[in-house]
Amino acid sequence: MSWEIVREDSKPCACGMGLLSRILKADDWNRYEETVSLMCSECNKNYVKYTIDYPSSGMLETAIHWVKREEYEVFCRLETEFKEIEGKTKNEINEYLYSNYYQSWMALFNDVPRNKKAVWNKLCHLNLIYFSYTKFCKDIGTKSLDDHIKSYVSYTHKDKLLKILGIRDENIGIIHAKSKTARIQYEEAKHTMMRNSLQ
């Protein structure tokens, strides 16, 4: 298996004193590999390489962009802040759900025998799972059924959980608003960075 050059081109860089060179290679499995080089000493002071992995035809491809250094630094700072805030928000919501709705949730399973088939049937009835009983058994593995039932009292399932319990809780939205604001700032920084990138 070998890689062959499919396309090779270059264009002037941002300052016009050098080139942005692009080489696209492909192999026998229809995988692609792209190399983008910024051949300009001036632009190399102001731009940094930024890569994005994305799915394409069932495989992972990588796109390469050259982005402005100062915009990349802002993006990295806001991304880090967002991830920290999001992590804290998820933990806070998990704790809130557990302290307020755990008993109500577990009460739905009081009459459900603790065997995989009965729990699977109940979860299907609640529209929480749509996959086969066989897959459910594999996913459970050695985890206890009670632990699996408890796992739905979590950030991941918060919307379905509250809907099933027939509860509208504005406190969840208030807690979640913290990470929403950080996400908007992070996404705006990424959009600005990508809009001004060399590609």
Short mmCIF file of C-alpha atoms in Angstrom, two decimals:
data_model
loop_
_atom_site.label_atom_id
_atom_site.label_comp_id
_atom_site.label_asym_id
_atom_site.label_seq_id
_atom_site.Cartn_x
_atom_site.Cartn_y
_atom_site.Cartn_z
CA MET A 1 0.00 0.00 0.00
CA SER A 2 1.46 3.32 -1.03
CA TRP A 3 0.52 6.95 -0.96
CA GLU A 4 0.28 8.88 -4.24
CA ILE A 5 0.08 12.61 -4.77
CA VAL A 6 -3.41 13.48 -6.02
CA ARG A 7 -3.07 17.25 -6.08
CA GLU A 8 -0.31 19.73 -5.45
CA ASP A 9 -0.74 23.48 -5.56
CA SER A 10 0.40 26.70 -3.93
CA LYS A 11 -0.83 30.25 -3.57
CA PRO A 12 0.51 33.49 -2.12
CA CYS A 13 0.52 33.74 1.65
CA ALA A 14 -1.22 36.48 3.63
CA CYS A 15 1.59 39.03 3.32
CA GLY A 16 2.41 38.10 -0.28
CA MET A 17 6.11 37.50 0.45
CA GLY A 18 5.86 33.69 0.47
CA LEU A 19 3.65 30.74 -0.40
CA LEU A 20 1.01 28.51 1.14
CA SER A 21 1.71 25.07 -0.29
CA ARG A 22 -0.78 22.19 -0.26
CA ILE A 23 -0.09 18.54 -1.11
CA LEU A 24 -2.95 16.01 -1.12
CA LYS A 25 -2.10 12.29 -1.09
CA ALA A 26 -4.33 9.23 -1.31
CA ASP A 27 -3.76 5.51 -0.70
CA ASP A 28 -5.37 2.31 -2.02
CA TRP A 29 -8.02 2.41 0.74
CA ASN A 30 -9.29 5.84 -0.36
CA ARG A 31 -7.76 7.51 2.67
CA TYR A 32 -6.47 11.02 2.19
CA GLU A 33 -3.60 12.85 3.81
CA GLU A 34 -3.07 16.54 3.35
CA THR A 35 0.04 18.55 4.10
CA VAL A 36 -0.28 22.33 4.19
CA SER A 37 2.97 24.25 4.57
CA LEU A 38 3.39 27.96 5.15
CA MET A 39 6.62 28.92 3.44
CA CYS A 40 7.03 32.49 4.63
CA SER A 41 9.20 33.65 7.53
CA GLU A 42 7.00 36.72 8.11
CA CYS A 43 3.69 34.82 8.20
CA ASN A 44 5.22 32.13 10.44
CA LYS A 45 5.58 34.83 13.10
CA ASN A 46 1.87 35.66 12.91
CA TYR A 47 0.20 32.31 12.11
CA VAL A 48 0.17 28.86 13.74
CA LYS A 49 -0.96 25.50 12.39
CA TYR A 50 -4.38 24.31 13.59
CA THR A 51 -5.75 20.87 12.74
CA ILE A 52 -9.33 19.59 12.87
CA ASP A 53 -10.29 15.91 12.71
CA TYR A 54 -13.60 15.16 10.99
CA PRO A 55 -15.41 12.00 9.81
CA SER A 56 -15.50 11.33 6.08
CA SER A 57 -16.90 8.16 4.50
CA GLY A 58 -16.55 6.25 7.75
CA MET A 59 -12.94 7.33 8.29
CA LEU A 60 -11.28 10.13 10.18
CA GLU A 61 -9.74 12.87 8.05
CA THR A 62 -7.68 15.86 9.16
CA ALA A 63 -8.05 19.41 7.87
CA ILE A 64 -5.13 21.80 8.32
CA HIS A 65 -5.50 25.55 8.66
CA TRP A 66 -3.05 28.32 9.45
CA VAL A 67 -4.69 30.66 11.94
CA LYS A 68 -3.66 33.99 13.40
CA ARG A 69 -1.55 33.46 16.49
CA GLU A 70 -3.40 35.98 18.69
CA GLU A 71 -6.82 34.58 17.67
CA TYR A 72 -5.58 31.04 18.36
CA GLU A 73 -4.42 32.07 21.84
CA VAL A 74 -7.83 33.63 22.61
CA PHE A 75 -9.56 30.51 21.27
CA CYS A 76 -7.38 28.19 23.41
CA ARG A 77 -8.01 30.25 26.55
CA LEU A 78 -11.79 30.31 26.00
CA GLU A 79 -11.84 26.59 25.13
CA THR A 80 -10.05 25.76 28.39
CA GLU A 81 -12.39 28.01 30.37
CA PHE A 82 -15.44 26.46 28.70
CA LYS A 83 -14.31 22.90 29.44
CA GLU A 84 -13.66 23.77 33.09
CA ILE A 85 -17.03 25.51 33.48
CA GLU A 86 -18.84 22.72 31.62
CA GLY A 87 -17.25 20.09 33.88
CA LYS A 88 -18.29 22.00 37.01
CA THR A 89 -21.79 22.57 35.60
CA LYS A 90 -22.25 18.86 34.86
CA ASN A 91 -21.12 17.94 38.37
CA GLU A 92 -23.41 20.55 39.90
CA ILE A 93 -26.41 19.32 37.89
CA ASN A 94 -25.59 15.68 38.74
CA GLU A 95 -25.55 16.55 42.46
CA TYR A 96 -28.74 18.60 42.14
CA LEU A 97 -30.60 15.83 40.31
CA TYR A 98 -29.42 13.21 42.76
CA SER A 99 -30.42 15.20 45.86
CA ASN A 100 -33.82 16.24 44.46
CA TYR A 101 -35.03 13.44 42.19
CA TYR A 102 -33.19 10.24 43.04
CA GLN A 103 -35.94 8.90 45.33
CA SER A 104 -38.71 9.71 42.84
CA TRP A 105 -36.77 8.04 40.03
CA MET A 106 -35.98 4.88 41.96
CA ALA A 107 -39.65 4.66 43.04
CA LEU A 108 -40.55 4.02 39.38
CA PHE A 109 -38.60 0.77 39.65
CA ASN A 110 -40.00 -0.43 43.00
CA ASP A 111 -42.17 -3.09 41.35
CA VAL A 112 -39.60 -4.05 38.70
CA PRO A 113 -37.85 -7.37 39.44
CA ARG A 114 -34.07 -7.00 39.48
CA ASN A 115 -33.35 -9.07 36.40
CA LYS A 116 -32.02 -7.75 33.09
CA LYS A 117 -35.13 -8.55 31.06
CA ALA A 118 -37.49 -6.73 33.46
CA VAL A 119 -35.24 -3.66 33.74
CA TRP A 120 -34.73 -3.56 29.97
CA ASN A 121 -38.51 -3.73 29.42
CA LYS A 122 -39.09 -0.89 31.88
CA LEU A 123 -36.42 1.31 30.28
CA CYS A 124 -37.90 0.61 26.83
CA HIS A 125 -41.36 1.50 28.14
CA LEU A 126 -39.95 4.81 29.41
CA ASN A 127 -38.39 5.45 25.96
CA LEU A 128 -34.90 5.58 27.43
CA ILE A 129 -33.38 2.86 25.28
CA TYR A 130 -34.09 1.77 21.73
CA PHE A 131 -31.59 -1.06 21.31
CA SER A 132 -31.90 -4.82 21.65
CA TYR A 133 -31.97 -6.84 24.84
CA THR A 134 -28.74 -8.55 23.73
CA LYS A 135 -26.93 -5.21 23.42
CA PHE A 136 -28.34 -4.12 26.78
CA CYS A 137 -26.89 -7.24 28.43
CA LYS A 138 -23.50 -6.53 26.86
CA ASP A 139 -23.58 -2.88 27.97
CA ILE A 140 -24.48 -3.81 31.53
CA GLY A 141 -21.59 -6.25 31.83
CA THR A 142 -20.73 -6.74 35.48
CA LYS A 143 -22.38 -3.50 36.63
CA SER A 144 -25.33 -4.07 38.95
CA LEU A 145 -28.82 -3.34 37.68
CA ASP A 146 -29.39 -0.82 40.47
CA ASP A 147 -26.23 1.06 39.44
CA HIS A 148 -27.48 1.13 35.87
CA ILE A 149 -30.89 2.44 36.93
CA LYS A 150 -29.20 5.12 39.08
CA SER A 151 -27.06 6.20 36.11
CA TYR A 152 -30.10 7.86 34.53
CA VAL A 153 -30.16 10.43 37.34
CA SER A 154 -27.46 12.40 35.56
CA TYR A 155 -26.67 15.40 33.39
CA THR A 156 -26.72 13.22 30.26
CA HIS A 157 -30.32 12.14 30.81
CA LYS A 158 -31.61 15.25 32.62
CA ASP A 159 -34.21 16.26 30.00
CA LYS A 160 -35.73 12.78 29.67
CA LEU A 161 -35.58 12.22 33.41
CA LEU A 162 -37.55 15.38 34.20
CA LYS A 163 -40.03 14.68 31.40
CA ILE A 164 -40.68 11.16 32.73
CA LEU A 165 -41.12 12.48 36.26
CA GLY A 166 -43.41 15.24 34.94
CA ILE A 167 -41.27 17.98 36.47
CA ARG A 168 -40.34 21.39 35.13
CA ASP A 169 -37.36 22.64 37.06
CA GLU A 170 -36.09 26.13 36.26
CA ASN A 171 -33.08 25.68 38.54
CA ILE A 172 -31.54 23.26 36.01
CA GLY A 173 -31.68 25.97 33.34
CA ILE A 174 -30.13 28.51 35.70
CA ILE A 175 -27.26 26.17 36.54
CA HIS A 176 -26.83 25.24 32.86
CA ALA A 177 -26.74 28.90 31.76
CA LYS A 178 -23.19 29.24 33.12
CA SER A 179 -21.78 26.80 30.59
CA LYS A 180 -24.02 28.11 27.77
CA THR A 181 -22.44 31.57 28.02
CA ALA A 182 -18.93 30.08 28.02
CA ARG A 183 -19.84 27.87 25.03
CA ILE A 184 -21.09 30.85 23.01
CA GLN A 185 -17.86 32.79 23.67
CA TYR A 186 -15.71 29.78 22.78
CA GLU A 187 -17.66 29.06 19.57
CA GLU A 188 -17.54 32.71 18.50
CA ALA A 189 -13.76 32.76 19.01
CA LYS A 190 -13.43 29.59 16.93
CA HIS A 191 -15.63 31.03 14.18
CA THR A 192 -13.57 34.22 14.04
CA MET A 193 -10.31 32.25 14.00
CA MET A 194 -11.49 29.96 11.19
CA ARG A 195 -12.94 32.84 9.14
CA ASN A 196 -9.55 34.57 9.16
CA SER A 197 -7.47 31.42 8.58
CA LEU A 198 -5.26 30.57 5.63
CA GLN A 199 -6.31 27.31 3.97
#
